[in-house]
Amino acid sequence: MADTAAAPGRRPIVVVSNRGPVTFAADPAAASGVTARRGAGGLVSGLGPLVAGTDAVWIAAAMSEGDRLVAERGVTDAEGYRVRLIDIEPAAFSDYYDRVCNEALWFAHHGLFDPVYEPAWPPGWVDGPWAAYRAVNEQFAEAVIADAPQGAAVLVQDYHLCLLAPRVRAARPDLRLVHFSHTPFAPSAWLRMLPDAVRIDLIDGLLAHHACGFHSSRWERDYLDSCEDAGRLANATFVAPLAPDPDDLARTAAGAAAVRARADLDELVGDRSFLVRVDRIELSKNVLRGFQAYEALLEADPHRHGTVVFGAFCYPSRLGVAAYDRYARAVVAKVEQVNERFGTASWTPIHYDPTDDYPRSVAALQRADVVVVNPIRDGLNLVAKEAVLLSDRDGQLVLSPEAGAWEELGEHGAWEADPFDVGATARALADALDADAEERARRAASLRRAVSARTPGDWLAEQLVAAEVSD
Ligand code: F6P
């Protein structure tokens, strides 16, 4: 995989995303003044292996003190990547990231607004946070203009960066721009919940790319509807779901940290069934209803007490956004309530682990009897696919049809969990836990075939094909 992005005859590649593949910590003891480690988040685990070890330049925001030191150095080689970090003034970054990306665009695309109360854009929102979002996108545009090699394919990732294309197109007609949404796209009625000028800016910004890509045809349709709703002719679109890299997963699973974590989990679970979820504590992931469904299962079926452990590897995120902080507290309270209600001296029904530990998550997915992925709405959900490839015991997948991955996996052995129907999710968990060995094997094999039908290289190749559409 490593030389995919550098294949001869291809355009040079520039990846542009908010989070970079590497993050730096200031370290006076190191010769370079910083130490590097792999960046957080799903985007990096999906795209990282595709460009590591190639000449591709990855442009991202500086998000730590160490990142800001590296930002001063221009394009920098670290951990197999060529990174170019952009130093953004903290107040502007907070408006761009917290107020716009996380509180406005994320909510619109995932259907998280409660329209009785929100959104209620305060006076000045368009000239304040939205102007900051514009300005940060301009900063990214200037970095692309300065650092993209002649004729490069510029692969712009996600809702953070919808407005950089018009400026780049004007200054660098030699470049080809592809935007890819890792989130769902808001249906037009939801996009209309943004201020009108913002909605039109967004659509015009996306239309300035040569093509826009999505993980599922549902999100593509929603984008096309919103273009029409804005009275605009759509640009080229394509559907290209990401796939996990089986070699990368196998390497992590064989590493010392995952092997140690696996031994700990084996001891923790013993001969009980292991139900697992691995998620950021994220409103769209629907962690709370997942616990409610498990509670309903324990309430309805006392014979299950002591026979199953729910390993919930859910780490906090975006605590700067009030709704996330509230939600994280509600999740922890629910765990405590279920454990108090049903737990015994020898059995804790939910093993809750809030540390973001990638090898440990890999070990948990490998050991799981059932993995639950029940989002309200989700661009893809790479974890669902990783779980299928990692399982070494015909692990079952309980999956929401609102995850982008449903389009590929729904008919191939996943157990359906309506994300809003706690009773239906509880039944799906019960069915998956109770499936006999033959059914488990049949479903797991079918899911493995479906997941293996695509490679991470397919995703990249499809971006490059999309970059060639005629103007
Ligand atoms: O779902 C799309 C995505 O970019 C993920 O890859 C990532 O986990 C998330 O959105 C953004 O998270 P954060 O705000 O922590 O960077």
Short mmCIF file of C-alpha atoms and ligand atoms in Angstrom, two decimals:
data_model
loop_
_atom_site.label_atom_id
_atom_site.label_comp_id
_atom_site.label_asym_id
_atom_site.label_seq_id
_atom_site.Cartn_x
_atom_site.Cartn_y
_atom_site.Cartn_z
CA MET A 1 0.00 0.00 0.00
CA ALA A 2 2.79 2.39 0.94
CA ASP A 3 3.77 3.39 -2.59
CA THR A 4 0.19 3.82 -3.86
CA ALA A 5 0.26 7.60 -3.69
CA ALA A 6 3.64 7.73 -5.44
CA ALA A 7 2.79 5.47 -8.37
CA PRO A 8 4.46 6.65 -11.59
CA GLY A 9 2.33 8.63 -14.03
CA ARG A 10 0.09 9.88 -11.26
CA ARG A 11 -0.35 13.47 -10.27
CA PRO A 12 1.45 14.49 -7.09
CA ILE A 13 -0.96 14.35 -4.17
CA VAL A 14 -1.79 16.91 -1.52
CA VAL A 15 -4.12 15.91 1.33
CA VAL A 16 -5.78 18.75 3.22
CA SER A 17 -7.60 18.11 6.49
CA ASN A 18 -8.19 19.75 9.82
CA ARG A 19 -6.38 17.08 11.85
CA GLY A 20 -2.97 15.99 10.63
CA PRO A 21 -1.54 12.46 10.51
CA VAL A 22 1.04 13.34 13.15
CA THR A 23 0.87 15.48 16.24
CA PHE A 24 3.88 16.97 18.01
CA ALA A 25 4.70 17.62 21.64
CA ALA A 26 7.28 20.23 22.60
CA ASP A 27 10.32 18.35 23.95
CA PRO A 28 13.39 20.39 24.86
CA ALA A 29 15.39 17.14 25.24
CA ALA A 30 14.84 16.14 21.57
CA ALA A 31 17.27 17.43 18.92
CA SER A 32 14.32 18.79 16.88
CA GLY A 33 12.68 20.31 19.97
CA VAL A 34 9.61 18.12 19.47
CA THR A 35 8.52 14.50 19.58
CA ALA A 36 5.98 13.13 17.12
CA ARG A 37 3.18 10.60 17.46
CA ARG A 38 0.30 9.39 15.29
CA GLY A 39 -2.59 11.89 15.14
CA ALA A 40 -5.96 11.05 16.68
CA GLY A 41 -9.23 10.31 14.91
CA GLY A 42 -10.86 8.13 12.31
CA LEU A 43 -9.70 10.12 9.32
CA VAL A 44 -6.05 9.51 10.13
CA SER A 45 -6.52 5.77 10.71
CA GLY A 46 -8.36 5.53 7.37
CA LEU A 47 -6.14 7.70 5.19
CA GLY A 48 -2.82 7.47 7.00
CA PRO A 49 -1.66 4.10 5.64
CA LEU A 50 -2.47 5.29 2.11
CA VAL A 51 -0.02 8.16 2.08
CA ALA A 52 2.60 7.20 4.69
CA GLY A 53 5.97 6.68 3.04
CA THR A 54 5.02 8.56 -0.13
CA ASP A 55 5.80 12.07 -1.41
CA ALA A 56 2.26 13.27 -0.70
CA VAL A 57 2.15 16.50 1.28
CA TRP A 58 -0.45 16.58 4.08
CA ILE A 59 -1.62 20.06 5.10
CA ALA A 60 -3.38 20.34 8.47
CA ALA A 61 -4.05 22.70 11.36
CA ALA A 62 -1.56 23.01 14.21
CA MET A 63 -3.49 21.85 17.27
CA SER A 64 -0.86 21.64 20.02
CA GLU A 65 2.07 23.71 21.28
CA GLY A 66 4.48 21.28 19.56
CA ASP A 67 2.45 21.53 16.33
CA ARG A 68 2.87 25.30 16.40
CA LEU A 69 6.66 24.95 16.64
CA VAL A 70 6.59 22.66 13.61
CA ALA A 71 4.26 25.06 11.73
CA GLU A 72 7.10 27.59 11.60
CA ARG A 73 9.29 25.11 9.71
CA GLY A 74 7.16 24.69 6.56
CA VAL A 75 6.88 21.21 5.07
CA THR A 76 8.40 18.78 7.61
CA ASP A 77 9.13 15.04 7.42
CA ALA A 78 7.87 13.06 10.44
CA GLU A 79 6.77 9.47 11.05
CA GLY A 80 6.79 8.73 7.32
CA TYR A 81 4.65 11.76 6.42
CA ARG A 82 5.43 15.08 4.76
CA VAL A 83 3.36 17.45 6.86
CA ARG A 84 2.71 21.15 6.57
CA LEU A 85 0.99 22.53 9.66
CA ILE A 86 -0.83 25.85 9.74
CA ASP A 87 -0.70 28.04 12.83
CA ILE A 88 -4.17 29.46 13.42
CA GLU A 89 -4.81 32.19 15.95
CA PRO A 90 -6.52 30.47 18.96
CA ALA A 91 -9.69 32.63 19.04
CA ALA A 92 -10.21 32.15 15.28
CA PHE A 93 -9.56 28.42 15.66
CA SER A 94 -12.15 28.14 18.41
CA ASP A 95 -14.79 29.95 16.31
CA TYR A 96 -13.95 27.82 13.26
CA TYR A 97 -13.67 24.45 15.06
CA ASP A 98 -16.04 24.64 18.05
CA ARG A 99 -18.68 27.11 16.92
CA VAL A 100 -18.91 26.29 13.21
CA CYS A 101 -17.50 22.82 12.51
CA ASN A 102 -18.70 21.08 15.65
CA GLU A 103 -21.77 23.03 16.75
CA ALA A 104 -23.21 23.98 13.35
CA LEU A 105 -22.02 21.83 10.43
CA TRP A 106 -21.67 18.58 12.39
CA PHE A 107 -25.14 19.04 13.87
CA ALA A 108 -26.70 19.81 10.46
CA HIS A 109 -25.10 16.84 8.69
CA HIS A 110 -25.92 14.38 11.50
CA GLY A 111 -29.45 15.62 12.21
CA LEU A 112 -28.64 16.57 15.81
CA PHE A 113 -30.58 19.83 16.10
CA ASP A 114 -33.70 19.82 18.24
CA PRO A 115 -35.70 22.31 16.16
CA VAL A 116 -37.88 23.48 19.02
CA TYR A 117 -34.87 25.06 20.70
CA GLU A 118 -32.03 25.04 18.25
CA PRO A 119 -30.44 26.31 16.22
CA ALA A 120 -30.96 29.91 17.29
CA TRP A 121 -28.12 31.73 15.56
CA PRO A 122 -27.36 34.78 17.71
CA PRO A 123 -26.99 38.20 16.10
CA GLY A 124 -23.46 38.48 14.76
CA TRP A 125 -22.99 34.73 14.17
CA VAL A 126 -22.50 35.15 10.44
CA ASP A 127 -20.04 38.04 10.88
CA GLY A 128 -18.34 36.30 13.83
CA PRO A 129 -17.83 32.50 13.83
CA TRP A 130 -18.77 32.09 10.19
CA ALA A 131 -16.32 34.83 9.15
CA ALA A 132 -13.65 33.01 11.20
CA TYR A 133 -14.48 29.76 9.36
CA ARG A 134 -14.03 31.65 6.09
CA ALA A 135 -10.73 33.12 7.26
CA VAL A 136 -9.34 29.75 8.40
CA ASN A 137 -10.33 28.23 5.06
CA GLU A 138 -8.46 31.11 3.37
CA GLN A 139 -5.37 30.24 5.45
CA PHE A 140 -5.61 26.65 4.23
CA ALA A 141 -6.10 27.92 0.66
CA GLU A 142 -2.90 30.01 0.89
CA ALA A 143 -0.95 26.98 2.13
CA VAL A 144 -2.23 24.88 -0.78
CA ILE A 145 -1.38 27.66 -3.24
CA ALA A 146 2.14 27.92 -1.80
CA ASP A 147 3.00 24.25 -1.29
CA ALA A 148 1.09 22.14 -3.83
CA PRO A 149 3.41 20.78 -6.53
CA GLN A 150 2.58 21.73 -10.13
CA GLY A 151 -0.48 19.83 -11.41
CA ALA A 152 -1.21 18.13 -8.07
CA ALA A 153 -4.48 16.45 -7.13
CA VAL A 154 -5.58 18.24 -3.97
CA LEU A 155 -7.74 15.98 -1.81
CA VAL A 156 -9.73 18.16 0.59
CA GLN A 157 -11.24 16.28 3.54
CA ASP A 158 -14.48 16.97 5.33
CA TYR A 159 -16.80 19.68 6.59
CA HIS A 160 -14.01 21.75 8.10
CA LEU A 161 -12.77 22.81 4.70
CA CYS A 162 -15.66 23.63 2.39
CA LEU A 163 -14.60 27.12 1.37
CA LEU A 164 -11.01 26.93 0.23
CA ALA A 165 -11.63 25.80 -3.35
CA PRO A 166 -12.71 29.08 -5.01
CA ARG A 167 -9.52 30.89 -3.94
CA VAL A 168 -7.28 27.94 -4.91
CA ARG A 169 -8.98 27.52 -8.29
CA ALA A 170 -8.44 31.22 -9.06
CA ALA A 171 -4.76 31.22 -8.08
CA ARG A 172 -3.69 27.75 -9.23
CA PRO A 173 -5.59 26.60 -12.33
CA ASP A 174 -3.04 23.78 -12.70
CA LEU A 175 -4.43 21.96 -9.63
CA ARG A 176 -7.34 19.48 -9.54
CA LEU A 177 -9.52 19.67 -6.44
CA VAL A 178 -11.59 16.86 -4.98
CA HIS A 179 -13.64 17.29 -1.81
CA PHE A 180 -14.54 14.21 0.24
CA SER A 181 -17.14 14.21 3.05
CA HIS A 182 -16.46 11.64 5.78
CA THR A 183 -19.74 12.66 7.37
CA PRO A 184 -23.23 12.21 5.99
CA PHE A 185 -24.56 15.24 4.09
CA ALA A 186 -27.57 17.10 5.48
CA PRO A 187 -30.84 16.65 3.60
CA SER A 188 -31.84 20.00 2.10
CA ALA A 189 -34.44 20.69 4.83
CA TRP A 190 -31.74 20.33 7.49
CA LEU A 191 -29.21 22.44 5.58
CA ARG A 192 -31.86 25.16 5.54
CA MET A 193 -31.49 25.34 9.33
CA LEU A 194 -28.20 27.18 8.72
CA PRO A 195 -28.42 30.91 7.99
CA ASP A 196 -29.28 31.32 4.32
CA ALA A 197 -26.06 33.07 3.36
CA VAL A 198 -24.05 30.32 5.07
CA ARG A 199 -25.90 27.57 3.24
CA ILE A 200 -25.26 29.24 -0.12
CA ASP A 201 -21.57 29.87 0.75
CA LEU A 202 -21.20 26.19 1.63
CA ILE A 203 -22.77 24.91 -1.54
CA ASP A 204 -20.79 27.36 -3.70
CA GLY A 205 -17.58 26.37 -1.92
CA LEU A 206 -18.19 22.68 -2.56
CA LEU A 207 -19.19 23.32 -6.17
CA ALA A 208 -15.81 24.93 -6.81
CA HIS A 209 -14.18 21.48 -6.55
CA HIS A 210 -13.81 19.39 -9.69
CA ALA A 211 -15.73 16.66 -7.87
CA CYS A 212 -17.28 15.87 -4.48
CA GLY A 213 -17.18 12.39 -2.97
CA PHE A 214 -19.20 10.58 -0.29
CA HIS A 215 -19.15 7.27 1.57
CA SER A 216 -22.67 6.31 0.55
CA SER A 217 -25.12 7.06 -2.24
CA ARG A 218 -27.59 8.40 0.36
CA TRP A 219 -25.24 11.22 1.32
CA GLU A 220 -24.49 11.88 -2.35
CA ARG A 221 -28.23 12.25 -3.04
CA ASP A 222 -28.65 14.62 -0.11
CA TYR A 223 -25.82 16.79 -1.47
CA LEU A 224 -27.36 16.85 -4.95
CA ASP A 225 -30.74 17.83 -3.45
CA SER A 226 -29.12 20.68 -1.57
CA CYS A 227 -27.42 21.93 -4.75
CA GLU A 228 -30.79 21.92 -6.49
CA ASP A 229 -32.43 23.59 -3.51
CA ALA A 230 -29.82 26.35 -3.72
CA GLY A 231 -30.63 26.80 -7.41
CA ARG A 232 -27.20 25.58 -8.47
CA LEU A 233 -26.11 23.09 -11.09
CA ALA A 234 -24.20 20.29 -9.33
CA ASN A 235 -20.57 19.42 -10.05
CA ALA A 236 -19.40 15.82 -10.55
CA THR A 237 -20.04 13.51 -7.61
CA PHE A 238 -18.92 10.00 -6.72
CA VAL A 239 -19.35 7.37 -4.01
CA ALA A 240 -16.18 5.81 -2.58
CA PRO A 241 -16.48 4.14 0.82
CA LEU A 242 -13.22 3.77 2.68
CA ALA A 243 -11.99 0.33 3.63
CA PRO A 244 -9.69 -0.60 6.48
CA ASP A 245 -6.17 -1.75 5.72
CA PRO A 246 -6.05 -5.44 6.79
CA ASP A 247 -2.23 -5.43 6.98
CA ASP A 248 -2.19 -2.38 9.21
CA LEU A 249 -4.82 -3.97 11.48
CA ALA A 250 -2.93 -7.27 11.61
CA ARG A 251 0.30 -5.47 12.52
CA THR A 252 -1.41 -3.63 15.38
CA ALA A 253 -3.12 -6.82 16.58
CA ALA A 254 0.23 -8.65 16.64
CA GLY A 255 2.00 -5.83 18.48
CA ALA A 256 3.00 -6.12 22.11
CA ALA A 257 0.44 -3.57 23.37
CA ALA A 258 -2.52 -5.33 21.71
CA VAL A 259 -1.32 -8.77 22.78
CA ARG A 260 -1.09 -7.57 26.39
CA ALA A 261 -4.51 -5.94 26.18
CA ARG A 262 -5.98 -9.12 24.73
CA ALA A 263 -4.65 -11.21 27.62
CA ASP A 264 -6.20 -8.73 30.09
CA LEU A 265 -9.53 -8.89 28.27
CA ASP A 266 -9.50 -12.69 28.15
CA GLU A 267 -9.08 -12.67 31.90
CA LEU A 268 -11.77 -10.03 32.41
CA VAL A 269 -14.36 -11.78 30.24
CA GLY A 270 -13.59 -15.41 31.09
CA ASP A 271 -16.22 -17.68 29.57
CA ARG A 272 -18.89 -14.97 29.38
CA SER A 273 -20.02 -13.44 26.10
CA PHE A 274 -18.27 -10.21 25.20
CA LEU A 275 -20.38 -7.43 23.76
CA VAL A 276 -18.21 -4.54 22.58
CA ARG A 277 -18.44 -0.99 21.35
CA VAL A 278 -15.55 1.31 20.44
CA ASP A 279 -16.51 4.95 19.97
CA ARG A 280 -15.73 8.51 20.73
CA ILE A 281 -18.41 9.79 23.11
CA GLU A 282 -20.15 11.56 20.30
CA LEU A 283 -23.79 12.60 20.09
CA SER A 284 -24.28 10.88 16.74
CA LYS A 285 -22.84 7.55 17.98
CA ASN A 286 -25.88 6.95 20.17
CA VAL A 287 -23.92 5.46 23.07
CA LEU A 288 -26.67 6.20 25.58
CA ARG A 289 -29.41 4.30 23.72
CA GLY A 290 -26.94 1.44 23.32
CA PHE A 291 -26.71 1.18 27.12
CA GLN A 292 -30.49 1.56 27.43
CA ALA A 293 -30.90 -1.39 25.06
CA TYR A 294 -28.47 -3.48 27.11
CA GLU A 295 -30.35 -2.52 30.27
CA ALA A 296 -33.63 -3.55 28.62
CA LEU A 297 -32.05 -6.87 27.71
CA LEU A 298 -30.91 -7.54 31.28
CA GLU A 299 -34.29 -6.48 32.60
CA ALA A 300 -36.20 -8.77 30.26
CA ASP A 301 -33.89 -11.78 30.52
CA PRO A 302 -32.63 -12.41 34.08
CA HIS A 303 -31.02 -15.63 32.82
CA ARG A 304 -28.44 -13.44 31.07
CA HIS A 305 -27.20 -11.93 34.32
CA GLY A 306 -23.60 -12.92 34.80
CA THR A 307 -23.32 -14.39 31.30
CA VAL A 308 -22.29 -11.31 29.33
CA VAL A 309 -19.93 -8.36 29.76
CA PHE A 310 -20.43 -5.16 27.77
CA GLY A 311 -16.96 -3.75 27.06
CA ALA A 312 -17.61 -0.08 26.31
CA PHE A 313 -14.42 1.56 25.09
CA CYS A 314 -15.81 5.08 24.81
CA TYR A 315 -13.48 8.01 25.14
CA PRO A 316 -14.59 11.62 25.64
CA SER A 317 -14.31 14.13 22.81
CA ARG A 318 -15.13 17.78 22.08
CA LEU A 319 -15.69 18.62 25.73
CA GLY A 320 -15.40 22.29 24.69
CA VAL A 321 -18.92 21.91 23.26
CA ALA A 322 -21.50 22.09 26.09
CA ALA A 323 -23.79 19.43 24.59
CA TYR A 324 -20.90 16.91 24.49
CA ASP A 325 -19.96 17.56 28.08
CA ARG A 326 -23.59 17.00 29.11
CA TYR A 327 -23.82 13.86 27.03
CA ALA A 328 -20.56 12.41 28.40
CA ARG A 329 -21.93 12.86 31.94
CA ALA A 330 -25.21 11.18 30.99
CA VAL A 331 -23.29 8.23 29.53
CA VAL A 332 -21.19 7.75 32.67
CA ALA A 333 -24.30 8.08 34.88
CA LYS A 334 -26.06 5.40 32.83
CA VAL A 335 -23.10 3.02 33.17
CA GLU A 336 -23.07 3.50 36.94
CA GLN A 337 -26.83 3.01 37.14
CA VAL A 338 -26.77 -0.25 35.15
CA ASN A 339 -23.81 -1.59 37.11
CA GLU A 340 -25.43 -0.71 40.43
CA ARG A 341 -28.77 -2.17 39.43
CA PHE A 342 -27.59 -5.51 38.05
CA GLY A 343 -23.98 -5.95 39.19
CA THR A 344 -22.94 -8.54 41.77
CA ALA A 345 -19.76 -9.22 43.71
CA SER A 346 -18.50 -11.38 40.84
CA TRP A 347 -20.00 -9.61 37.81
CA THR A 348 -19.82 -6.04 36.48
CA PRO A 349 -22.30 -5.82 33.59
CA ILE A 350 -20.55 -2.90 31.83
CA HIS A 351 -16.78 -2.66 31.72
CA TYR A 352 -16.42 1.03 30.90
CA ASP A 353 -13.01 2.23 29.69
CA PRO A 354 -12.69 5.89 28.67
CA THR A 355 -9.03 5.80 27.56
CA ASP A 356 -8.31 6.34 23.88
CA ASP A 357 -6.02 3.33 23.44
CA TYR A 358 -5.88 2.10 19.85
CA PRO A 359 -4.13 -1.28 20.43
CA ARG A 360 -6.57 -2.01 23.26
CA SER A 361 -9.51 -1.20 21.00
CA VAL A 362 -8.08 -3.53 18.36
CA ALA A 363 -7.76 -6.30 20.97
CA ALA A 364 -11.37 -5.74 22.11
CA LEU A 365 -12.72 -5.97 18.54
CA GLN A 366 -10.72 -9.15 18.02
CA ARG A 367 -12.12 -10.76 21.18
CA ALA A 368 -15.71 -9.54 20.78
CA ASP A 369 -18.59 -11.99 20.34
CA VAL A 370 -20.84 -9.12 19.27
CA VAL A 371 -19.93 -5.57 18.28
CA VAL A 372 -22.63 -2.91 18.44
CA VAL A 373 -22.53 0.11 16.11
CA ASN A 374 -25.85 1.95 16.44
CA PRO A 375 -25.33 5.55 15.28
CA ILE A 376 -28.15 8.01 14.75
CA ARG A 377 -26.40 8.91 11.49
CA ASP A 378 -22.78 8.30 10.54
CA GLY A 379 -20.75 8.98 7.38
CA LEU A 380 -19.33 5.45 7.20
CA ASN A 381 -18.21 3.98 10.54
CA LEU A 382 -14.87 2.39 9.82
CA VAL A 383 -14.97 0.57 13.18
CA ALA A 384 -17.82 -1.61 11.87
CA LYS A 385 -15.56 -2.79 9.06
CA GLU A 386 -12.50 -3.12 11.27
CA ALA A 387 -14.50 -5.30 13.67
CA VAL A 388 -15.39 -7.67 10.83
CA LEU A 389 -11.75 -8.06 9.73
CA LEU A 390 -10.33 -8.35 13.23
CA SER A 391 -12.67 -10.90 14.77
CA ASP A 392 -11.11 -14.27 15.47
CA ARG A 393 -14.36 -15.85 16.75
CA ASP A 394 -16.95 -15.15 14.04
CA GLY A 395 -17.92 -11.94 15.81
CA GLN A 396 -21.40 -10.66 15.00
CA LEU A 397 -22.10 -7.08 13.94
CA VAL A 398 -25.19 -5.23 15.19
CA LEU A 399 -25.41 -2.25 12.85
CA SER A 400 -27.63 0.79 12.41
CA PRO A 401 -29.01 1.33 8.90
CA GLU A 402 -28.11 5.00 9.43
CA ALA A 403 -24.38 4.22 9.24
CA GLY A 404 -22.90 4.70 5.77
CA ALA A 405 -21.41 1.20 6.05
CA TRP A 406 -24.94 -0.23 6.04
CA GLU A 407 -25.07 0.24 2.26
CA GLU A 408 -22.23 -2.31 1.90
CA LEU A 409 -22.90 -4.57 4.89
CA GLY A 410 -26.65 -4.47 5.52
CA GLU A 411 -27.46 -7.31 3.19
CA HIS A 412 -24.37 -9.28 4.07
CA GLY A 413 -24.92 -10.57 7.55
CA ALA A 414 -25.19 -7.53 9.85
CA TRP A 415 -27.97 -7.59 12.47
CA GLU A 416 -30.13 -4.50 12.03
CA ALA A 417 -30.51 -2.10 14.97
CA ASP A 418 -32.91 0.81 14.54
CA PRO A 419 -30.98 3.54 16.36
CA PHE A 420 -34.07 5.18 17.86
CA ASP A 421 -35.85 1.99 18.88
CA VAL A 422 -34.33 0.79 22.14
CA GLY A 423 -36.52 -2.33 22.18
CA ALA A 424 -35.53 -3.28 18.65
CA THR A 425 -31.84 -2.73 19.48
CA ALA A 426 -32.22 -4.93 22.57
CA ARG A 427 -33.76 -7.67 20.40
CA ALA A 428 -30.92 -7.34 17.86
CA LEU A 429 -28.38 -7.70 20.67
CA ALA A 430 -30.20 -10.78 21.98
CA ASP A 431 -30.40 -12.36 18.52
CA ALA A 432 -26.72 -11.72 17.85
CA LEU A 433 -25.68 -13.06 21.26
CA ASP A 434 -27.87 -16.16 20.87
CA ALA A 435 -27.01 -17.06 17.26
CA ASP A 436 -25.74 -20.63 16.97
CA ALA A 437 -22.26 -21.43 15.70
CA GLU A 438 -23.45 -22.17 12.17
CA GLU A 439 -25.28 -18.88 11.78
CA ARG A 440 -22.40 -16.97 13.35
CA ALA A 441 -19.96 -18.50 10.88
CA ARG A 442 -22.24 -17.85 7.91
CA ARG A 443 -22.82 -14.20 8.78
CA ALA A 444 -19.19 -13.54 9.68
CA ALA A 445 -17.93 -15.06 6.42
CA SER A 446 -20.42 -13.06 4.39
CA LEU A 447 -19.41 -9.84 6.16
CA ARG A 448 -15.71 -10.58 5.65
CA ARG A 449 -16.34 -11.01 1.91
CA ALA A 450 -18.26 -7.73 1.77
CA VAL A 451 -15.60 -5.78 3.68
CA SER A 452 -12.73 -7.33 1.72
CA ALA A 453 -14.36 -6.39 -1.59
CA ARG A 454 -12.69 -3.00 -1.28
CA THR A 455 -9.18 -1.97 -0.35
CA PRO A 456 -7.99 1.39 0.98
CA GLY A 457 -6.17 1.77 -2.34
CA ASP A 458 -9.56 1.73 -4.14
CA TRP A 459 -10.61 4.82 -2.22
CA LEU A 460 -7.48 6.72 -3.23
CA ALA A 461 -7.65 5.56 -6.85
CA GLU A 462 -11.27 6.78 -7.02
CA GLN A 463 -10.27 10.23 -5.73
CA LEU A 464 -7.68 10.44 -8.49
CA VAL A 465 -10.14 9.34 -11.16
CA ALA A 466 -12.59 11.97 -9.87
CA ALA A 467 -9.84 14.60 -10.11
CA GLU A 468 -9.70 14.07 -13.87
CA VAL A 469 -13.32 15.06 -14.65
CA SER A 470 -13.52 17.70 -17.34
CA ASP A 471 -13.95 21.33 -16.23
O1 F6P B 1 -16.47 11.42 10.79
C1 F6P B 1 -15.60 12.24 10.13
C2 F6P B 1 -14.48 12.71 11.02
O2 F6P B 1 -13.55 13.49 10.32
C3 F6P B 1 -13.76 11.58 11.70
O3 F6P B 1 -12.73 11.10 10.95
C4 F6P B 1 -13.32 12.22 12.98
O4 F6P B 1 -13.31 11.26 13.97
C5 F6P B 1 -14.33 13.30 13.19
O5 F6P B 1 -15.01 13.50 12.04
C6 F6P B 1 -13.71 14.61 13.60
O6 F6P B 1 -13.32 14.54 14.90
P1 F6P B 1 -12.49 15.68 15.59
O7 F6P B 1 -13.40 16.85 15.74
O8 F6P B 1 -12.12 15.09 16.90
O9 F6P B 1 -11.32 15.95 14.72
#
